[in-house]
Coordinates of C-alpha atoms in Angstrom, one line a residue:
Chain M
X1 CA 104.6 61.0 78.4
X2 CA 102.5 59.4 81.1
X3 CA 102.1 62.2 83.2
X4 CA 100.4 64.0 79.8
X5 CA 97.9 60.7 80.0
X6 CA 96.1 62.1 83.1
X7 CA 95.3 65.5 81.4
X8 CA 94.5 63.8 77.8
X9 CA 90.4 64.4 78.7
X10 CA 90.9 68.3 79.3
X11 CA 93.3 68.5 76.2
X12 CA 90.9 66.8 73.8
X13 CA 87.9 69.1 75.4
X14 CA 90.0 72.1 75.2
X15 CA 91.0 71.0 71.8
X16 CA 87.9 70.2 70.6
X17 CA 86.6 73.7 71.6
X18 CA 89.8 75.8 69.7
X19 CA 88.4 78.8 67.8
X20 CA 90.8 81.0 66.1
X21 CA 92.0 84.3 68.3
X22 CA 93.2 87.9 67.2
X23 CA 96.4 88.1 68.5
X24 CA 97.2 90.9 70.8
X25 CA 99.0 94.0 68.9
X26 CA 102.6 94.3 70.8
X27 CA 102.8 95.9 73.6
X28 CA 104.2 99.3 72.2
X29 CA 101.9 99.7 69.6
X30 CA 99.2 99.6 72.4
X31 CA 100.8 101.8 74.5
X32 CA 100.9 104.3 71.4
X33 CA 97.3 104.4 71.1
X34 CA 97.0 105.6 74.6
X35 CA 99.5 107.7 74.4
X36 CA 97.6 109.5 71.1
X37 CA 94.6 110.3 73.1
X38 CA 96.8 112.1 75.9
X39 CA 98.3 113.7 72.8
X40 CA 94.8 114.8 70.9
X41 CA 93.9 116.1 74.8
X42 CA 97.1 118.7 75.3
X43 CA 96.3 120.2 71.7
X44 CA 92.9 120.8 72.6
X45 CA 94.1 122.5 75.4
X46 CA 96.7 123.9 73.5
X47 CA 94.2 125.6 71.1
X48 CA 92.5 126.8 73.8
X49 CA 95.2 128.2 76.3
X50 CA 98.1 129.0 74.1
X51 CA 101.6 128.0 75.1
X52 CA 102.9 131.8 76.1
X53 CA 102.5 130.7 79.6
X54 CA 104.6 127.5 79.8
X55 CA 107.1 129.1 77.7
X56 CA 107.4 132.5 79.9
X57 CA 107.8 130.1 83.3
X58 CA 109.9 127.2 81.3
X59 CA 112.2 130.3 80.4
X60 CA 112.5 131.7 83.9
X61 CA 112.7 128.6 85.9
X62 CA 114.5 126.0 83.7
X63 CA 113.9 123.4 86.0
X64 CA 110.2 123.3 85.3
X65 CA 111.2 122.6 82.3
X66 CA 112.6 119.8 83.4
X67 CA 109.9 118.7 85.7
X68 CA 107.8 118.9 82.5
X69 CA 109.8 116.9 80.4
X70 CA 109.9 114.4 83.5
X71 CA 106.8 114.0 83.7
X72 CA 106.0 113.3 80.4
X73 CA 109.0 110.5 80.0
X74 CA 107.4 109.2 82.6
X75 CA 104.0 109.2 81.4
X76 CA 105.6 107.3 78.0
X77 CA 107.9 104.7 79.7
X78 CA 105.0 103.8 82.6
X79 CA 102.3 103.1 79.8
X80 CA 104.6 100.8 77.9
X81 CA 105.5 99.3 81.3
X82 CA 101.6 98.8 81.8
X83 CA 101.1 97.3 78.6
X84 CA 104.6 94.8 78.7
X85 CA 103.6 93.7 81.5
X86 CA 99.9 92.7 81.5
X87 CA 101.7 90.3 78.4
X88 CA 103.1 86.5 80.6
X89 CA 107.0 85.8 80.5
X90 CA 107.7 89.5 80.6
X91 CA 110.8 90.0 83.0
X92 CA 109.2 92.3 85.8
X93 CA 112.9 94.2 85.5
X94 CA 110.4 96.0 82.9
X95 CA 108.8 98.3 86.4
X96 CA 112.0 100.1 87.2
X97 CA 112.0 101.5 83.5
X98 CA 109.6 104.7 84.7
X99 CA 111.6 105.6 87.8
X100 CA 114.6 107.2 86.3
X101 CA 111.9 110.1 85.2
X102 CA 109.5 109.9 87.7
X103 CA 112.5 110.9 90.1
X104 CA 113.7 113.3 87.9
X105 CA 110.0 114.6 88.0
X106 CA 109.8 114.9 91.4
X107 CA 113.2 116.2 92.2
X108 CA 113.4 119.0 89.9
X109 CA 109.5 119.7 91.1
X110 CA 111.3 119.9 94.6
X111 CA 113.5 122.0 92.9
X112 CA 111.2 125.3 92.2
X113 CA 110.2 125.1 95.4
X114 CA 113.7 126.5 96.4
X115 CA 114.4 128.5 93.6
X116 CA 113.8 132.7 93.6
X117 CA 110.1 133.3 93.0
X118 CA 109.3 133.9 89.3
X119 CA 108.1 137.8 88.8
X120 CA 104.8 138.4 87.8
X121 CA 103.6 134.4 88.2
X122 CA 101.2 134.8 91.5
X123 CA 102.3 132.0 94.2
X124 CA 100.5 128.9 94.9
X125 CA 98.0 129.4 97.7
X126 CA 96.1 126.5 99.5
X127 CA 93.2 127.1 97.2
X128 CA 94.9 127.3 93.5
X129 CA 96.8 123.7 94.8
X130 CA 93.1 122.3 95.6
X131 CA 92.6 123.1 91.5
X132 CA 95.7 121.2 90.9
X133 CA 94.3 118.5 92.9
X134 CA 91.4 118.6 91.0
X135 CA 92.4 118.5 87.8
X136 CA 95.2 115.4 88.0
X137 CA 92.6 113.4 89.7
X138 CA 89.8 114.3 87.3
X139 CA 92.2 113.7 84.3
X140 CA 93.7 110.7 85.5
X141 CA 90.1 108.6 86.3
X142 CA 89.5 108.7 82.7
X143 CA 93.1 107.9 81.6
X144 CA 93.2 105.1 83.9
X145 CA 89.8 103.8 83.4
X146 CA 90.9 104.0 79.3
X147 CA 93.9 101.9 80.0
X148 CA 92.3 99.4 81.9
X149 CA 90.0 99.3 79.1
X150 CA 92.8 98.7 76.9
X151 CA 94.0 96.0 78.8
X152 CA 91.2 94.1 79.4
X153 CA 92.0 91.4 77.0
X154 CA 95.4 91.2 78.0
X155 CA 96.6 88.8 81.3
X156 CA 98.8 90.4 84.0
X157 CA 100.2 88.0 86.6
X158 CA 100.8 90.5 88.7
X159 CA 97.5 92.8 88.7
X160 CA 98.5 95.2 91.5
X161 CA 102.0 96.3 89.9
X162 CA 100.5 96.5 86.4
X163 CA 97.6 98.8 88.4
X164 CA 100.2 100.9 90.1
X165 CA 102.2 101.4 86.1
X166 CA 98.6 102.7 85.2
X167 CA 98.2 104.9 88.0
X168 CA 101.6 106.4 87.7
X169 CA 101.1 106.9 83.3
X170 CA 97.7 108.6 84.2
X171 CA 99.3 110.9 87.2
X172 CA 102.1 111.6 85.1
X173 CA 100.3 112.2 81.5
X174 CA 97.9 114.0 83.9
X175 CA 100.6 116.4 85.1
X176 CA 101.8 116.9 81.5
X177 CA 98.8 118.3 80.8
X178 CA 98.3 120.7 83.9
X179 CA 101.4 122.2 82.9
X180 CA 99.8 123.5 79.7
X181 CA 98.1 126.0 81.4
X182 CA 99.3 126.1 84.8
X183 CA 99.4 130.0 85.9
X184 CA 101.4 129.5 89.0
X185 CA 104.9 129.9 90.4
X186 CA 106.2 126.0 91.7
X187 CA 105.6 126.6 95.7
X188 CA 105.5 123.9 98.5
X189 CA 102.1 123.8 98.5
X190 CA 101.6 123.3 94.9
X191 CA 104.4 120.4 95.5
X192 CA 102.7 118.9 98.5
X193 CA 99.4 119.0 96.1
X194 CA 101.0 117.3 93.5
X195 CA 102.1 114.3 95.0
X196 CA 99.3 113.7 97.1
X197 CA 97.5 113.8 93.7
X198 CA 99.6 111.5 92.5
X199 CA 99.5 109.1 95.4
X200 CA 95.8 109.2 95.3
X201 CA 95.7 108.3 91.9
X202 CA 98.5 105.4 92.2
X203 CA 96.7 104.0 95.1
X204 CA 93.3 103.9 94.0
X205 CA 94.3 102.2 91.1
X206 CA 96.5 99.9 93.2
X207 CA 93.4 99.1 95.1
X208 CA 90.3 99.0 92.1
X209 CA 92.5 98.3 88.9
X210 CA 94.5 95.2 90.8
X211 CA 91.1 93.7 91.5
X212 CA 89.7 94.6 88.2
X213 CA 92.8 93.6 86.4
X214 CA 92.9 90.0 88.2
X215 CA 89.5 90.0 87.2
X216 CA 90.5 90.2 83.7
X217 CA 93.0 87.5 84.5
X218 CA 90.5 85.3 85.6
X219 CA 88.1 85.2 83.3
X220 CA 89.7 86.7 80.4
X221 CA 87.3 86.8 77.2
X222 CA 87.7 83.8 74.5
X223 CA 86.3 85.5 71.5
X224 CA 89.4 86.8 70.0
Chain L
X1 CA 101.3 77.5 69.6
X2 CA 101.1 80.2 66.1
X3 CA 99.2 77.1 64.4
X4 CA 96.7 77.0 67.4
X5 CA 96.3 81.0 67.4
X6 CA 94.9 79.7 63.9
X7 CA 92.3 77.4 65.1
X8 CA 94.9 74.2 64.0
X9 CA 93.8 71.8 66.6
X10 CA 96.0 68.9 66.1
X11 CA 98.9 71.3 66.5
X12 CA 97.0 72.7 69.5
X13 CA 96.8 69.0 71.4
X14 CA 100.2 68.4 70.3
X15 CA 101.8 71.2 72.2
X16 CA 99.5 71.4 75.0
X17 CA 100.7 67.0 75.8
X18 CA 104.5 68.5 75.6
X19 CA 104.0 71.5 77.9
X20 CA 102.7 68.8 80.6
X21 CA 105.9 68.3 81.6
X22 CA 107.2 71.6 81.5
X23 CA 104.3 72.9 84.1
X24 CA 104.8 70.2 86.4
X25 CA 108.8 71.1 86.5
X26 CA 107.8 74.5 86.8
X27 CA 105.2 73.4 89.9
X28 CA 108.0 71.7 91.6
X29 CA 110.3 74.6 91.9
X30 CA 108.0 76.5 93.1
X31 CA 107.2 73.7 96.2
X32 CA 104.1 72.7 94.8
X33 CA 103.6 68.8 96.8
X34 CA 103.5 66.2 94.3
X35 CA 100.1 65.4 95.0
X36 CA 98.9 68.3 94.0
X37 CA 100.8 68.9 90.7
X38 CA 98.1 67.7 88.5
X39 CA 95.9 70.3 90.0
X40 CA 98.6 73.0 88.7
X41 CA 99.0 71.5 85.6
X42 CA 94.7 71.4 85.0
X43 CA 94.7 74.8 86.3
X44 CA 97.5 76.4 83.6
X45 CA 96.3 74.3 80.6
X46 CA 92.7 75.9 81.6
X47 CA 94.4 79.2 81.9
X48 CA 96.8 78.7 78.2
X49 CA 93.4 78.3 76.9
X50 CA 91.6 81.1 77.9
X51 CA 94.9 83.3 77.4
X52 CA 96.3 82.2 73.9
X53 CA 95.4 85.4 72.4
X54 CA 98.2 86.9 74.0
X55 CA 101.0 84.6 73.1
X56 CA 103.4 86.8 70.9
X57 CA 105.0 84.4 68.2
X58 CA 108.3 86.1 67.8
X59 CA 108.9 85.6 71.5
X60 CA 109.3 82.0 73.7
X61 CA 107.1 79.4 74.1
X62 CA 108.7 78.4 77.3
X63 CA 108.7 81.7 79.0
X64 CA 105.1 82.3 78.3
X65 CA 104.2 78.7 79.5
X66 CA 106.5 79.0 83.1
X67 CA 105.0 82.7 83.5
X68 CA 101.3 81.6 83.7
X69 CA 102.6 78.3 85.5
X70 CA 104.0 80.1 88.3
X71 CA 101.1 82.4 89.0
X72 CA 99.3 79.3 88.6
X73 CA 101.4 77.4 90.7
X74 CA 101.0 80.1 93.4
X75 CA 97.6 80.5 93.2
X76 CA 97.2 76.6 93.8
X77 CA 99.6 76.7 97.3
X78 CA 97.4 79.9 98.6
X79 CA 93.9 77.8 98.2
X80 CA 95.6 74.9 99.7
X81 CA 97.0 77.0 102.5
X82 CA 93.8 78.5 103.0
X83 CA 92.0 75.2 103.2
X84 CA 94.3 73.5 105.6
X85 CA 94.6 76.8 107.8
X86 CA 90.4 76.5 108.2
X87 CA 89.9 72.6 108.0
X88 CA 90.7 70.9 110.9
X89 CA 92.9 67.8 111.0
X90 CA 90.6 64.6 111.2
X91 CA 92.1 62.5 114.2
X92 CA 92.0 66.3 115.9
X93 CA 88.4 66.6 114.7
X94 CA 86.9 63.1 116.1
X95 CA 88.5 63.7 119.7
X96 CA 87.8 66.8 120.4
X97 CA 84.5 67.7 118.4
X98 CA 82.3 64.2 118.8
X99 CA 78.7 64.7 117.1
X100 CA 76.1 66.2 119.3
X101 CA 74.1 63.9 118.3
X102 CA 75.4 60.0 117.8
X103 CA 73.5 57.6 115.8
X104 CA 71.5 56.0 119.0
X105 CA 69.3 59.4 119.0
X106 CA 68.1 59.5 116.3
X107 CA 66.9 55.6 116.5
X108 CA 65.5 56.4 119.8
X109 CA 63.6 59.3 117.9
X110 CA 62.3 57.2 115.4
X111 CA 61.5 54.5 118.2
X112 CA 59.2 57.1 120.2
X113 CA 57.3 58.7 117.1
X114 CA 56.5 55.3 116.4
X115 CA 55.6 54.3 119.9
X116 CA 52.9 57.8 119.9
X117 CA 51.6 57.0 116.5
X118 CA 50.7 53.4 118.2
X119 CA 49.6 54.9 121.2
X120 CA 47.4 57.4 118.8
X121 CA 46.0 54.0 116.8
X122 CA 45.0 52.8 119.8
X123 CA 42.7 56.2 121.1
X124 CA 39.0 55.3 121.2
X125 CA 37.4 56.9 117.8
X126 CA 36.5 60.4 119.3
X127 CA 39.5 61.1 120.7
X128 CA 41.8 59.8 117.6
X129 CA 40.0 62.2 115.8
X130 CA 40.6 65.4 118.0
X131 CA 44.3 64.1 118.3
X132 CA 44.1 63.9 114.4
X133 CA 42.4 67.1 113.5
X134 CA 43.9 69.4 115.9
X135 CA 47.0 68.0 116.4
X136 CA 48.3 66.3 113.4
X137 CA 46.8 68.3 110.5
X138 CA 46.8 71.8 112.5
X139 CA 43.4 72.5 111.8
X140 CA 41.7 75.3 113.8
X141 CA 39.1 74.2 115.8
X142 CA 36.3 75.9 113.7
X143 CA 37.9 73.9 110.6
X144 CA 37.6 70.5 112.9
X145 CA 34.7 70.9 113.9
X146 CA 33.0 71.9 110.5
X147 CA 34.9 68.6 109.4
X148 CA 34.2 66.4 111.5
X149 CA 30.2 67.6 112.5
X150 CA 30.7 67.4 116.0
X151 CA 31.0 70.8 117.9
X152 CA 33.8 72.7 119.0
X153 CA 33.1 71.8 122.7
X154 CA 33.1 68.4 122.2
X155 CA 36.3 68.4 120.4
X156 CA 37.9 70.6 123.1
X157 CA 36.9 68.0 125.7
X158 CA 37.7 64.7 123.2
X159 CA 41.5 66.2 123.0
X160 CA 42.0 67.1 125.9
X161 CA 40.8 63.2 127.1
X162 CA 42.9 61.9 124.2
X163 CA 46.4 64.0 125.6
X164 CA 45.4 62.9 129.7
X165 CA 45.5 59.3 127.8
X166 CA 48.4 59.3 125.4
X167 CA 50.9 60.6 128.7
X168 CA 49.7 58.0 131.0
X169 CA 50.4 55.5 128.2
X170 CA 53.7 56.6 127.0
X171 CA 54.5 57.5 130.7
X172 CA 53.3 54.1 131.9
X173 CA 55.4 52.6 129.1
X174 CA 58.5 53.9 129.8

């Protein structure tokens, strides 16, 4: 053990200095508690909108139904993704876990475009898909900004793909909850919108959570 | 590494001494030099530390420990990367970029301030005093003259005799 003799200084400081720590609740169990805000937020909007509308156009045109449902898998599987993987010795196999939904998502979004427009849902135009825009981005700062929060006593070795998980949970949960009371037929516009939305939202948090996340990393807090 | 979570510190020495070797092995596969390994090893035990909170107990030790080793390890070969790409090789250095300024300047320097402070000893009183006054300490000549209790004319014409002086001396010298 003579290599351990040239670190037996910072071992003896280190362990002179050991407090007791609150271990970090597992991964799922976090990823639940961010999942229950989303949840609280789409029955206050249920409350408020009712859910005659997404059942009318979920009834026409199944496959928003599916887009729905894709969506919100994806929402699930990319926050547990987030939270697995901000914990070392994860396998990183853990990132591909969200893309089964987020392509079913997207596909059966691509989907409505080409279906027969549903009667007596108005089409997109350029100005209801700025809304759209709107509201994913202004749901998904907080969302994100909450699961950074959550994570900032974890430590993920690999910031920017635990940023981009978050991005894609908070698009997706954000989408979820746009389809509560989204009054319009799926159009290309209102396609185009979304993923833009969704890239803005994955990239900005590529760009600010990575940094703030190796932040975290960095100097993550002692007190337990 | 439960025991530690605790606050046990023997336990907590204990394991941190046997993980030595499993960081190091760990640094080595990911082409860390061997000169540098200790640096890797200093840098994970730093970051086990600051991170133990999120060691789960039903899960390995070991995979935990090689996770934050690699990022460590990585980390460690970036800031050695960067600091070779910017520091120039020595040999390179002394060839090609010799000091402006070599140590026979600066004794020259010292060799002429103490040839004018000589020179300055050596000024009949008047003049010394201008020299001194206006020169040295940077006093205006109001302040000089108020000082010394001769008037500003005088000391005009005293420094100016005390300069004429000084450069025929030094320039006679040399």
């Amino acid at each position: 053990m003579s290599e351990a003799a040239h670190h037996e200084a910072l071992i003896d400081a280190l362990g002179a200095e050991l407090t007791p720590v609150r271990r970090l609740p597992p991964p799922w169990r976090r990823a639940l508690g961010w999942l229950l805000v989303v949840v609280v937020t789409a029955a206050v909007l249920l409350v408020r909108h009712g859910a005659t509308t997404m059942m009318h156009r979920w009834e026409v045109a199944p496959d928003l139904g599916v887009a729905a449902a894709g969506a919100v898998i994806t929402a699930i599987t990319a926050a547990l993704t987030s939270f697995v993987l901000a914990v070392p010795g994860r396998t990183l196999k853990w990132a591909w876990l969200p893309v089964p939904s987020a392509l079913v998502w997207i596909a059966a979004s691509g989907m409505g475009c080409l279906r027969a427009h549903i009667p007596g849902m108005p089409v997109m135009n350029i100005h209801g898909a700025d809304d759209c825009l709107i509201f994913i981005i202004s749901f998904s700062v907080p969302l994100s900004a909450l699961m950074i929060w959550l994570l900032r006593r974890a430590c993920p070795l690999h910031p920017a793909l635990t940023a981009i998980m978050v991005g894609l949970a908070s698009a997706a949960a954000s989408a979820s909850l746009l389809e509560i009371f989204h009054n319009f037929d799926a159009s290309a516009s209102d396609l185009l919108m979304h993923l833009l939305a969704i890239a803005i939202v994955i990239g900005a948090n590529s760009l600010m959570g990575g940094r703030l996340l190796s932040r975290a990393f960095v100097s993550a807090p002692r007190r337990g | 590494m439960a025991a530690a979570q605790a606050g046990d510190q023997r336990a907590y020495a204990r394991l941190l001494t046997a993980s030595v070797a499993l960081i190091r092995s760990v640094a080595r596969r990911q082409g860390v030099p061997v000169d540098t390994l200790d640096d890797v090893v200093q840098e994970t035990l730093l970051t086990v530390h600051r991170v133990r909170h999120t060691f789960d107990p039903t899960r390995s030790y070991d995979a935990w420990l090689s996770a934050i080793a690699a990022r460590r390890a990585i980390d460690v070969l970036r800031s050695h990367g960067r600091r070779e790409h910017r520091e120039v090789h020595d040999e390179w250095a002394f060839d090609t970029h010799p000091d402006r300024d070599d140590a026979s300047v600066g004794a020259e320097r010292a060799q002429e301030a103490r040839r004018l402070r000589d020179a300055i000893r050596t000024l009949p009183p008047g003049q010394r005093e201008a020299v001194e006054q206006l020169g040295l300490k940077e006093q205006s000549l109001a302040e000089a003259a108020q000082h010394t209790g001769r008037n500003t004319g005088a000391l005009k014409v005293n420094l100016h005799r005390a300069l004429k002086t000084l450069r025929d001396r030094l320039h006679g010298e040399s």
